[in-house]
Short mmCIF file of C-alpha atoms and ligand atoms in Angstrom, two decimals:
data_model
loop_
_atom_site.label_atom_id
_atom_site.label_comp_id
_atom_site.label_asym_id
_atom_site.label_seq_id
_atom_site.Cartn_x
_atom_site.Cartn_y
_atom_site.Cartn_z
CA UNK A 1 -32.48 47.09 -53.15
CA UNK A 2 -29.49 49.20 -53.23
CA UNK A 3 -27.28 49.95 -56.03
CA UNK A 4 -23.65 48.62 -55.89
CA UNK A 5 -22.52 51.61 -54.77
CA UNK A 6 -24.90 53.20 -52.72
CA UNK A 7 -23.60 56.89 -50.84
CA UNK A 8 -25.78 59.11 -48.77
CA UNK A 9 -27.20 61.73 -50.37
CA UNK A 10 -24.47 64.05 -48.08
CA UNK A 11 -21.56 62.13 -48.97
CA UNK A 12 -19.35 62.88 -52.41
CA UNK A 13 -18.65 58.80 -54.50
CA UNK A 14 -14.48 59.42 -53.43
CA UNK A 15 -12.49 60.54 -56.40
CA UNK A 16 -9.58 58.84 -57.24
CA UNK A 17 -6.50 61.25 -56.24
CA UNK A 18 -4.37 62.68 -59.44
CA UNK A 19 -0.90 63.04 -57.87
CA UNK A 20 1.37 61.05 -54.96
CA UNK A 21 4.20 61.81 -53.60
CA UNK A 22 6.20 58.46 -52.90
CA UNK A 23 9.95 57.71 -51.05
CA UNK A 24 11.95 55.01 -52.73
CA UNK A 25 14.55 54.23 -50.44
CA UNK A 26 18.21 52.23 -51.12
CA UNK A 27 19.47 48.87 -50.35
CA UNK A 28 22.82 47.18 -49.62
CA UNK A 29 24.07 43.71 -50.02
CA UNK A 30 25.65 42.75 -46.86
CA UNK A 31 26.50 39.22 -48.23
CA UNK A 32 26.39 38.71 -52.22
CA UNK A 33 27.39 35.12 -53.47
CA UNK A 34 27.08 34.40 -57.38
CA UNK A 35 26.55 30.24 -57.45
CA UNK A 36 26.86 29.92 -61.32
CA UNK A 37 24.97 30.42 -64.32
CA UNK A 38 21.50 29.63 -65.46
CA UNK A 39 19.73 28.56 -69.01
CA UNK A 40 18.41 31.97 -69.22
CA UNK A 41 21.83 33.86 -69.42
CA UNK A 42 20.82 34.88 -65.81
CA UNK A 43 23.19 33.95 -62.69
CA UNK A 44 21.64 32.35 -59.80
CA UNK A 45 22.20 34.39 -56.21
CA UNK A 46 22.16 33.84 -52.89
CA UNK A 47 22.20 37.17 -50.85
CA UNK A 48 21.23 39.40 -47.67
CA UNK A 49 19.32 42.54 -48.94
CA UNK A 50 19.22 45.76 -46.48
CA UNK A 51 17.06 49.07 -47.00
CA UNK A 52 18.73 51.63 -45.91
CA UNK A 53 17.35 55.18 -45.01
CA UNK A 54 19.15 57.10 -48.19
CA UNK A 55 15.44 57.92 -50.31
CA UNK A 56 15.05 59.18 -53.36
CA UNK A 57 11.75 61.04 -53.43
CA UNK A 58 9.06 60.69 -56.53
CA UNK A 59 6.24 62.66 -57.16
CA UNK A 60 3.78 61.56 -59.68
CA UNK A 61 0.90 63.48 -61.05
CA UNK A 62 -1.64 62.25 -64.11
CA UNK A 63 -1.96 64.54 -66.80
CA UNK A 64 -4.79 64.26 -68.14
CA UNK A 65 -5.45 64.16 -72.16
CA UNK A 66 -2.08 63.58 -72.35
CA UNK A 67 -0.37 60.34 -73.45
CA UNK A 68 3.11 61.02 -72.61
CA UNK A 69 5.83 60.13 -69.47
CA UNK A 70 7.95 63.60 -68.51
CA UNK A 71 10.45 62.92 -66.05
CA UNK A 72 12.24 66.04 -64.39
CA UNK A 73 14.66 65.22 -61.82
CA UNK A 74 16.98 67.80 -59.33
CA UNK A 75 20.12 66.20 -60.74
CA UNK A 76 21.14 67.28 -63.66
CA UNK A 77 22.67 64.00 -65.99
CA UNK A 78 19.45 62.33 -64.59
CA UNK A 79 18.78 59.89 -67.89
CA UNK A 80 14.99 61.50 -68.50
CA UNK A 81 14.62 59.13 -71.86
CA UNK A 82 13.18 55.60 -72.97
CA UNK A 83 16.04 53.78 -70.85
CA UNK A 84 15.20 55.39 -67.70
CA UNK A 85 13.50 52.51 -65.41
CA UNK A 86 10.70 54.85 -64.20
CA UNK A 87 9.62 55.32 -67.98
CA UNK A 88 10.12 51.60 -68.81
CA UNK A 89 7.77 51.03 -65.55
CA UNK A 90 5.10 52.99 -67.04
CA UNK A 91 5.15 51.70 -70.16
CA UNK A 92 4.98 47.98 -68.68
CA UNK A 93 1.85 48.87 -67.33
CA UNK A 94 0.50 50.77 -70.08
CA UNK A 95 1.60 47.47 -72.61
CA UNK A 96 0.17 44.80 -69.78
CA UNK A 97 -3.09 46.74 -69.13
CA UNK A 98 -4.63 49.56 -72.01
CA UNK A 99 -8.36 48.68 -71.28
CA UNK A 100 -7.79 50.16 -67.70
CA UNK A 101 -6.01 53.37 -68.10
CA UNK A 102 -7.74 56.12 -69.83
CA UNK A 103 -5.16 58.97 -70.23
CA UNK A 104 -1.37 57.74 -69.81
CA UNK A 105 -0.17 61.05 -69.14
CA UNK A 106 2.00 61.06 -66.70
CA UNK A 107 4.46 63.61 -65.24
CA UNK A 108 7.57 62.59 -62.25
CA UNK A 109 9.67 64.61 -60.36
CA UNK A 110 12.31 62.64 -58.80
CA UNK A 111 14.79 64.17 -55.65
CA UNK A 112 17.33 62.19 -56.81
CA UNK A 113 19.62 61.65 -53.74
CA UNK A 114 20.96 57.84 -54.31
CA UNK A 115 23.67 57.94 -56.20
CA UNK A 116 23.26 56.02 -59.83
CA UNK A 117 26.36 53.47 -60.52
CA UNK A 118 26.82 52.87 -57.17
CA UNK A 119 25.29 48.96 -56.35
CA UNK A 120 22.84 51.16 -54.12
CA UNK A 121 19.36 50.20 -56.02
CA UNK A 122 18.41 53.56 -56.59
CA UNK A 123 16.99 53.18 -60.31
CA UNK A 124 15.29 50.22 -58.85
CA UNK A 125 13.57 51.91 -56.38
CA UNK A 126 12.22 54.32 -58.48
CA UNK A 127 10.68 51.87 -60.92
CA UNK A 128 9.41 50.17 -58.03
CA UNK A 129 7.80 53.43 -56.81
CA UNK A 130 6.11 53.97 -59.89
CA UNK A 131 4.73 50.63 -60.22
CA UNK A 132 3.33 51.43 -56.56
CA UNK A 133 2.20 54.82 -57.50
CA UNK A 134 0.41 54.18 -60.66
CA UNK A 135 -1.49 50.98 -59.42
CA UNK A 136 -2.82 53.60 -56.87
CA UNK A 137 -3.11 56.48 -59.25
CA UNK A 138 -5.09 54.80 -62.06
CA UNK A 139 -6.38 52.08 -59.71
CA UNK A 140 -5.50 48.98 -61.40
CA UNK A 141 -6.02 46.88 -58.25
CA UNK A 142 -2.45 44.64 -58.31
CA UNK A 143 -1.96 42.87 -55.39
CA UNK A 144 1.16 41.92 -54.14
CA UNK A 145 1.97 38.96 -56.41
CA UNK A 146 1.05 41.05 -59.17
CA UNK A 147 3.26 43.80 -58.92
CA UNK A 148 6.17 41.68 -57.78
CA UNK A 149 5.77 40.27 -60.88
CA UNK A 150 6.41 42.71 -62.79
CA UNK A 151 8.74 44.29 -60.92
CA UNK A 152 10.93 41.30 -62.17
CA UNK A 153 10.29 42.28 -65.22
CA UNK A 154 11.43 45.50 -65.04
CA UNK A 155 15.00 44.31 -63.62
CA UNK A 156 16.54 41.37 -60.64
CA UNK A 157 16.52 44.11 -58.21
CA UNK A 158 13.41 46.04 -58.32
CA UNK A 159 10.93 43.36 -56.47
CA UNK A 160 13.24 44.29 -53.22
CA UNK A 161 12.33 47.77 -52.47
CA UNK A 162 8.52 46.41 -52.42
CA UNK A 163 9.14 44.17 -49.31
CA UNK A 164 12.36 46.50 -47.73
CA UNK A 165 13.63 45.66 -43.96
CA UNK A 166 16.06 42.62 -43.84
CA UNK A 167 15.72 40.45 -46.41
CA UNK A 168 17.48 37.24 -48.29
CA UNK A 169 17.23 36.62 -52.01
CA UNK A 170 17.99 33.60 -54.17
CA UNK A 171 17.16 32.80 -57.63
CA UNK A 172 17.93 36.31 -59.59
CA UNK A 173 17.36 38.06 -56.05
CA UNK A 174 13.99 37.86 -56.55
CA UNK A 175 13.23 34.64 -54.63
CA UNK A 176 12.90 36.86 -51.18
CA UNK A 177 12.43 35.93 -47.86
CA UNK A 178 12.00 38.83 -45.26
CA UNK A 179 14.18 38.03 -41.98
CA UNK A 180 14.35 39.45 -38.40
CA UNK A 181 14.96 43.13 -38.93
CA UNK A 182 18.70 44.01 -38.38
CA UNK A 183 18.95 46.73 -35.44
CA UNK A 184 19.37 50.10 -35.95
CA UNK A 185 22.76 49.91 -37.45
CA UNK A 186 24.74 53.34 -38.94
CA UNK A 187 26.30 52.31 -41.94
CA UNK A 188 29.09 54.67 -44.08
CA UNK A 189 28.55 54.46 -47.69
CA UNK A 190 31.63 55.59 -49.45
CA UNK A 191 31.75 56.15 -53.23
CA UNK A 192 34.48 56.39 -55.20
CA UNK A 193 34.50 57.72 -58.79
CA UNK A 194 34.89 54.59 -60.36
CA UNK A 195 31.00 53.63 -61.82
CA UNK A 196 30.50 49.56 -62.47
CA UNK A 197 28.66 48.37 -65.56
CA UNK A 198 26.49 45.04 -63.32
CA UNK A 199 26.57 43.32 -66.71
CA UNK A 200 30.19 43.28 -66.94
CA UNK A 201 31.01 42.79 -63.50
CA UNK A 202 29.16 38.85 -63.93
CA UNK A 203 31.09 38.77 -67.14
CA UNK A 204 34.63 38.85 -64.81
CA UNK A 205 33.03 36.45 -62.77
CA UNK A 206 31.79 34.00 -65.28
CA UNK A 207 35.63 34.20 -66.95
CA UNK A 208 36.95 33.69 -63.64
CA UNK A 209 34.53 30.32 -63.37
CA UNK A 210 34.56 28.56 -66.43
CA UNK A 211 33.91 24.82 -64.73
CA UNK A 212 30.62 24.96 -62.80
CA UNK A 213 30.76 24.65 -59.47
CA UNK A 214 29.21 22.92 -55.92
CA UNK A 215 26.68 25.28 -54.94
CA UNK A 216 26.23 25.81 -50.82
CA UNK A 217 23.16 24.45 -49.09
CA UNK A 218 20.90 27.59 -49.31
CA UNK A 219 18.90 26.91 -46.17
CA UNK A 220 22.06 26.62 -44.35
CA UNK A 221 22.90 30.18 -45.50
CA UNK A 222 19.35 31.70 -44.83
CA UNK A 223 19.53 30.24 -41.23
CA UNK A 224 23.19 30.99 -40.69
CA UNK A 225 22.43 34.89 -41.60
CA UNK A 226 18.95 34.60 -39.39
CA UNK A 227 20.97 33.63 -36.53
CA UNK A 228 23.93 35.73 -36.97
CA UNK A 229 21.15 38.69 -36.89
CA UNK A 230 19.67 37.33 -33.71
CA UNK A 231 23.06 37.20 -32.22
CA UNK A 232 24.03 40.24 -33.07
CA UNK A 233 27.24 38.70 -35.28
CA UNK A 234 26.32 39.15 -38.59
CA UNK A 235 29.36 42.23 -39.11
CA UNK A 236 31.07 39.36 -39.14
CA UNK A 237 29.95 37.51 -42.21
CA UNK A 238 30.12 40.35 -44.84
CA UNK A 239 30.99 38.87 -47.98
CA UNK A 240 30.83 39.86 -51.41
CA UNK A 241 32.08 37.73 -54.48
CA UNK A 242 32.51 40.78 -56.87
CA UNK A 243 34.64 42.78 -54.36
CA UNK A 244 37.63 40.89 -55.50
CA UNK A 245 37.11 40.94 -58.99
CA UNK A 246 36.58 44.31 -59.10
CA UNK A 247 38.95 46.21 -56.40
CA UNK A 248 41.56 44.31 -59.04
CA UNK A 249 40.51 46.21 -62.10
CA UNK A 250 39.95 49.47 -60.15
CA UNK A 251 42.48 50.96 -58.33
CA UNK A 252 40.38 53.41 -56.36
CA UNK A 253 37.53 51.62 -55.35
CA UNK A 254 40.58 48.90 -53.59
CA UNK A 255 41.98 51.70 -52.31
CA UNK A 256 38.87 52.97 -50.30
CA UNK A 257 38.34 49.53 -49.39
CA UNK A 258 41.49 49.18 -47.88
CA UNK A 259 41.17 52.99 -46.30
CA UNK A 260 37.57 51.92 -44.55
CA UNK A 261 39.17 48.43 -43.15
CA UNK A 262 42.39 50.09 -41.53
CA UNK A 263 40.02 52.15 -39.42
CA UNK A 264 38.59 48.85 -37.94
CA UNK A 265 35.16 48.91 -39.89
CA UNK A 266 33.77 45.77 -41.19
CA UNK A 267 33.44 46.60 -44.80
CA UNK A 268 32.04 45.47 -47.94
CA UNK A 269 31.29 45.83 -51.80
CA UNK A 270 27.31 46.73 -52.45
CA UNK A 271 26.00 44.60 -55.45
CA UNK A 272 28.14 45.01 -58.64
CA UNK A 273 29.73 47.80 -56.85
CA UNK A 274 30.88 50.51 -56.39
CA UNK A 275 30.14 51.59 -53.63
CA UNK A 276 31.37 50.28 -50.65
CA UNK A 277 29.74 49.94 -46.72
CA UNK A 278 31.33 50.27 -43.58
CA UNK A 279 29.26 49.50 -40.73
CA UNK A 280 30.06 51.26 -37.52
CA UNK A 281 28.92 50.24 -33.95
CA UNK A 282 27.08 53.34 -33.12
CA UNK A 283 26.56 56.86 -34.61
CA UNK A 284 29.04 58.54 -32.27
CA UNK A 285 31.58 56.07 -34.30
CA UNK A 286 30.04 56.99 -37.92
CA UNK A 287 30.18 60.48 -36.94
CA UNK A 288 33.60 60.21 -35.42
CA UNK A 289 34.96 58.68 -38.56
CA UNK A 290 32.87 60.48 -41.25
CA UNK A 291 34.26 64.09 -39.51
CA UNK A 292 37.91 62.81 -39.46
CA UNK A 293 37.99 61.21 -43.04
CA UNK A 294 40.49 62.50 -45.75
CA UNK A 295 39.52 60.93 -49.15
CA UNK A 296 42.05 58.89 -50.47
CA UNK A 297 40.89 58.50 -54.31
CA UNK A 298 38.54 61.50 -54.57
CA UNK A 299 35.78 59.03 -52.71
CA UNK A 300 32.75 61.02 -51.48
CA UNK A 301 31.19 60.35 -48.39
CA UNK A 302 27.51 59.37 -47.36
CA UNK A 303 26.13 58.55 -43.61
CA UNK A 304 23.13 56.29 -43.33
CA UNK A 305 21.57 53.98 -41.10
CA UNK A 306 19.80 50.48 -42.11
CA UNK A 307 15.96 50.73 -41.68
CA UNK A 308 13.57 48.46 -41.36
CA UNK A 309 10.30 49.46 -42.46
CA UNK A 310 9.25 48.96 -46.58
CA UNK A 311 11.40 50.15 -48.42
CA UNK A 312 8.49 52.45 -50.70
CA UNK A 313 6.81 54.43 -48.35
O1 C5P B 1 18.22 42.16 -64.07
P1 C5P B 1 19.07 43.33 -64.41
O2 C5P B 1 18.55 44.06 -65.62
O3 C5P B 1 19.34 44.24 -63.28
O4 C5P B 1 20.47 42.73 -64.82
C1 C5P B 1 21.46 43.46 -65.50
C2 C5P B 1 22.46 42.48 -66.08
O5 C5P B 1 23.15 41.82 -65.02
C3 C5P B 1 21.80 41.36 -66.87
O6 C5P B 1 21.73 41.68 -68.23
C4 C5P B 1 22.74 40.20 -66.64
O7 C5P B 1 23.83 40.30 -67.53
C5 C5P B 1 23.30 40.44 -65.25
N1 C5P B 1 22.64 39.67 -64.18
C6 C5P B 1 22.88 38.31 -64.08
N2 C5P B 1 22.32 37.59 -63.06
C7 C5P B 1 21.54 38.20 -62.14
C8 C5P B 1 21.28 39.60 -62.22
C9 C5P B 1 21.86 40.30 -63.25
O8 C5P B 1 23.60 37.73 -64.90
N3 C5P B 1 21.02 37.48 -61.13
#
């Protein structure tokens, strides 16, 4: 009989590979409702997730005989400590699963091209990388489930990146169903200098709400954004229910708002902000409007497209 793992005398058992190099890519929130709190201290969501081309690139390599994370990123106020997700991510697994992982060690170079603050997902897509990565790198064997999981764990936004494309979340935003991939669609991300703490954007909303209120039917608002995609109509139902809230307490994220809707674009908040998305009909309009804009509250300037493949690759 032959063992378990039986290779011809000419073939090599594979080794398990030490590094991977991993792109985490961004998301907006095309449509972002908040229908009220939950037990947990949580607020329940419905809303459209998009991946979006902007990636940050990770590379992970084991370190072998070491036990520590060491994160080194191109941008230089990068948070490399404790707090960083991509460390907290790492340490989940290293808590949730010791008997499987002989040498921690772990090193991460991140490109770090989505900007942080910005409602954009970026942090979460890293931790979601690494989850990715180090299943793969020490072999743990998570499946799906598994990892989403933890991903939740981790923080409402990181199980996204692990599906990407088109997608609408309830619950925390982790409740996700994947839709009908949105077309090729150039988006303009503008930032302005303003950052937004998420935890104290639902604070505004929650003073803003104190009496609970009649939450929508959310299969009505799954299948009216599946067939606004098929019919091409969905510019038309950006909405964001921070966007309010928070253009009123910042002065120059409302007045980039303002700036992207007078030139016609259908425009909206990302997540607790602040960036905000204009989405153009074609890239001959992104371009035409990216070339010709003059900041109006020291806003920089970012031109992506929505994509529709995972959104760790
Ligand atoms: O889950 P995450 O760590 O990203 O959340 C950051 C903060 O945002 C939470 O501490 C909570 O105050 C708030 N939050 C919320 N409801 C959600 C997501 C986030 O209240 N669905």
């Amino acid at each position: 009989m032959l063992p378990d793992c039986y290779y011809p005398s000419a073939m090599e058992p594979p080794t398990p590979p030490t590094a991977l190099r991993l792109r985490a890519c961004a998301k907006v929130n095309f449509y972002l409702r908040i229908l009220g709190t939950r037990p947990d201290g949580y607020h329940n969501l419905a809303t459209l997730f998009q991946a979006i081309e902007l990636a940050d690139t990770l590379e992970f390599t084991l370190e072998k005989g070491r036990d520590q994370i060491h994160l080194w990123s191109t941008q230089p106020d990068f948070p490399d400590g404790p707090g960083n997700l991509i460390h907290q991510a790492w340490r989940l697994l290293l808590d949730r699963y010791p008997s499987r992982i002989a040498s921690p060690g772990l090193r991460c170079r991140i490109d770090k091209v989505i900007p942080m603050q910005a409602g954009l997902g970026g942090g979460s897509a890293d931790a979601a990388a690494t989850l990715v990565a180090l299943n793969h790198l020490w072999q743990l064997g998570l499946a799906q489930p598994e990892l989403r999981d933890l991903a939740l764990e981790l923080g409402s936004d990181v199980p996204f990146p692990l599906i990407g494309g088109t997608a609408f979340g309830t619950g925390r935003g982790e409740a996700l169903s994947s839709l009908s991939p949105i077309p090729t669609t150039h988006l303009l991300l503008l930032l302005p200098p303003s950052g937004c703490s998420t935890a104290a954007a639902f604070g505004w909303w929650d003073a803003a709400h104190p009496q609970p209120e009649e939450s929508p039917s959310l299969t009505e608002l799954q299948q009216l954004w599946s067939t606004a995609i098929e019919q091409g109509t969905w510019p038309q139902f950006l909405h964001n229910d921070f966007e309010d809230l928070i253009c009123s307490r910042h002065p120059d994220i409302a007045a980039v708002r303002d700036a992207l809707r007078n030139r016609g674009l259908p425009t909206v908040l990302t997540g607790s902000g602040s960036a905000l998305v204009g989405v153009c009909a074609s890239y001959d309009e992104a371009t035409a409007i990216a070339q010709a804009w003059v900041p109006v509250a020291g806003e920089r300037l970012i031109l992506t497209a929505t994509r529709s493949g995972p959104g760790i690759w």
